[in-house]
Coordinates of C-alpha atoms in Angstrom, one line a residue:
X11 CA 96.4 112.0 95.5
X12 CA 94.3 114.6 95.9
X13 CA 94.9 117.8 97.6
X14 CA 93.4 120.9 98.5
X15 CA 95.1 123.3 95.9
X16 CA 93.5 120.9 93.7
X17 CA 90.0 120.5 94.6
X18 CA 90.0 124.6 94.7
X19 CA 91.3 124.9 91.1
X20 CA 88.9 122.1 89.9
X21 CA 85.9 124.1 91.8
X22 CA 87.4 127.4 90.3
X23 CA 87.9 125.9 86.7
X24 CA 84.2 124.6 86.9
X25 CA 82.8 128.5 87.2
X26 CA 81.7 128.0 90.7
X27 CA 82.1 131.7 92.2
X28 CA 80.5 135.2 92.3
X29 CA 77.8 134.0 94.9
X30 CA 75.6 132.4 92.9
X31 CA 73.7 129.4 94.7
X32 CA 75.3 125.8 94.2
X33 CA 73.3 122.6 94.3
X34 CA 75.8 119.6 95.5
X35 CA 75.1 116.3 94.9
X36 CA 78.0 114.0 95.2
X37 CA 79.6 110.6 96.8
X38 CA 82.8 112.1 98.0
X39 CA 84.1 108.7 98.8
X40 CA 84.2 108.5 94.8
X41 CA 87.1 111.0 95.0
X42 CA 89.6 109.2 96.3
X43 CA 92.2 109.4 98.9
X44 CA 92.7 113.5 99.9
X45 CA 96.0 114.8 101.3
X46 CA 96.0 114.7 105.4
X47 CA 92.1 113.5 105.2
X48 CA 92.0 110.0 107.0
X49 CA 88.4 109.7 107.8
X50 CA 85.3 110.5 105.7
X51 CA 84.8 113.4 108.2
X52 CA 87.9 114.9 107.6
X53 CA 87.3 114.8 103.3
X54 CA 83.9 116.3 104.4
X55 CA 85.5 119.1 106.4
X56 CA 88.0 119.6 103.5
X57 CA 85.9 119.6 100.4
X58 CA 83.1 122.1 102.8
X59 CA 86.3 124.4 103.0
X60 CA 86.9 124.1 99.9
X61 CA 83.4 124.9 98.6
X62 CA 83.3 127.9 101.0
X63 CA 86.1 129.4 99.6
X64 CA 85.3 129.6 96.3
X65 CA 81.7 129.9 96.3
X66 CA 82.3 133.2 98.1
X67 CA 80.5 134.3 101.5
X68 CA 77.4 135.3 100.4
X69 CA 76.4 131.6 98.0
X70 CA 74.1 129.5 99.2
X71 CA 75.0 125.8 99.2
X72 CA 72.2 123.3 98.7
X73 CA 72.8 119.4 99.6
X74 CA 70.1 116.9 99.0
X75 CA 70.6 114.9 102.5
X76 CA 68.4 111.4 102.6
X77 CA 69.0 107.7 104.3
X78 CA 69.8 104.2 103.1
X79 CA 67.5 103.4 106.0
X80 CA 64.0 102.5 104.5
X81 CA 64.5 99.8 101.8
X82 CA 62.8 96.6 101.7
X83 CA 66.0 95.0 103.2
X84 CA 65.9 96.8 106.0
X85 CA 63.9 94.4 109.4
X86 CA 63.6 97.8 111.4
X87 CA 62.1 100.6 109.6
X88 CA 63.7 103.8 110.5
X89 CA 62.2 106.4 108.1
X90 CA 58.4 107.0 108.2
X91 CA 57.4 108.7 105.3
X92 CA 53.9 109.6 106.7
X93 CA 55.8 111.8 109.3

């Protein structure tokens, strides 16, 4: 299982620090199970802390955000890329 003491030495062992900007681009459902996380909002919330912590206070976290909504399965088109 993962835990937090984990996911902050993997972040620190990556050379993520010294308030340098970060680009994240991840599935965290890929992860697996976290220690006292039972909902995807509650591994978000953890692996954000996390990320906070090491990156330091003045980083700038980048996350590429997007929606499953527009494919050509989709009956109801949610995303207009016109607007």
């Amino acid at each position: 299982m993962i835990t937090k003491s984990s996911i902050i030495s993997a972040l620190k062992a990556s050379g993520l620090g010294g308030d340098r900007p970060v680009f994240i681009h991840s599935n965290l459902a890929f992860f697996g199970v976290c220690e006292g996380a039972c909902s995807m909002d509650a591994i978000s919330e953890l692996y954000l802390e996390c990320l906070l912590k090491v990156a330091g206070a003045g980083a700038t976290l980048v996350f590429p955000m997007f929606t499953y909504s527009f494919g050509d399965d989709k009956e109801e088109k949610i995303f207009d890329p016109s607007k």
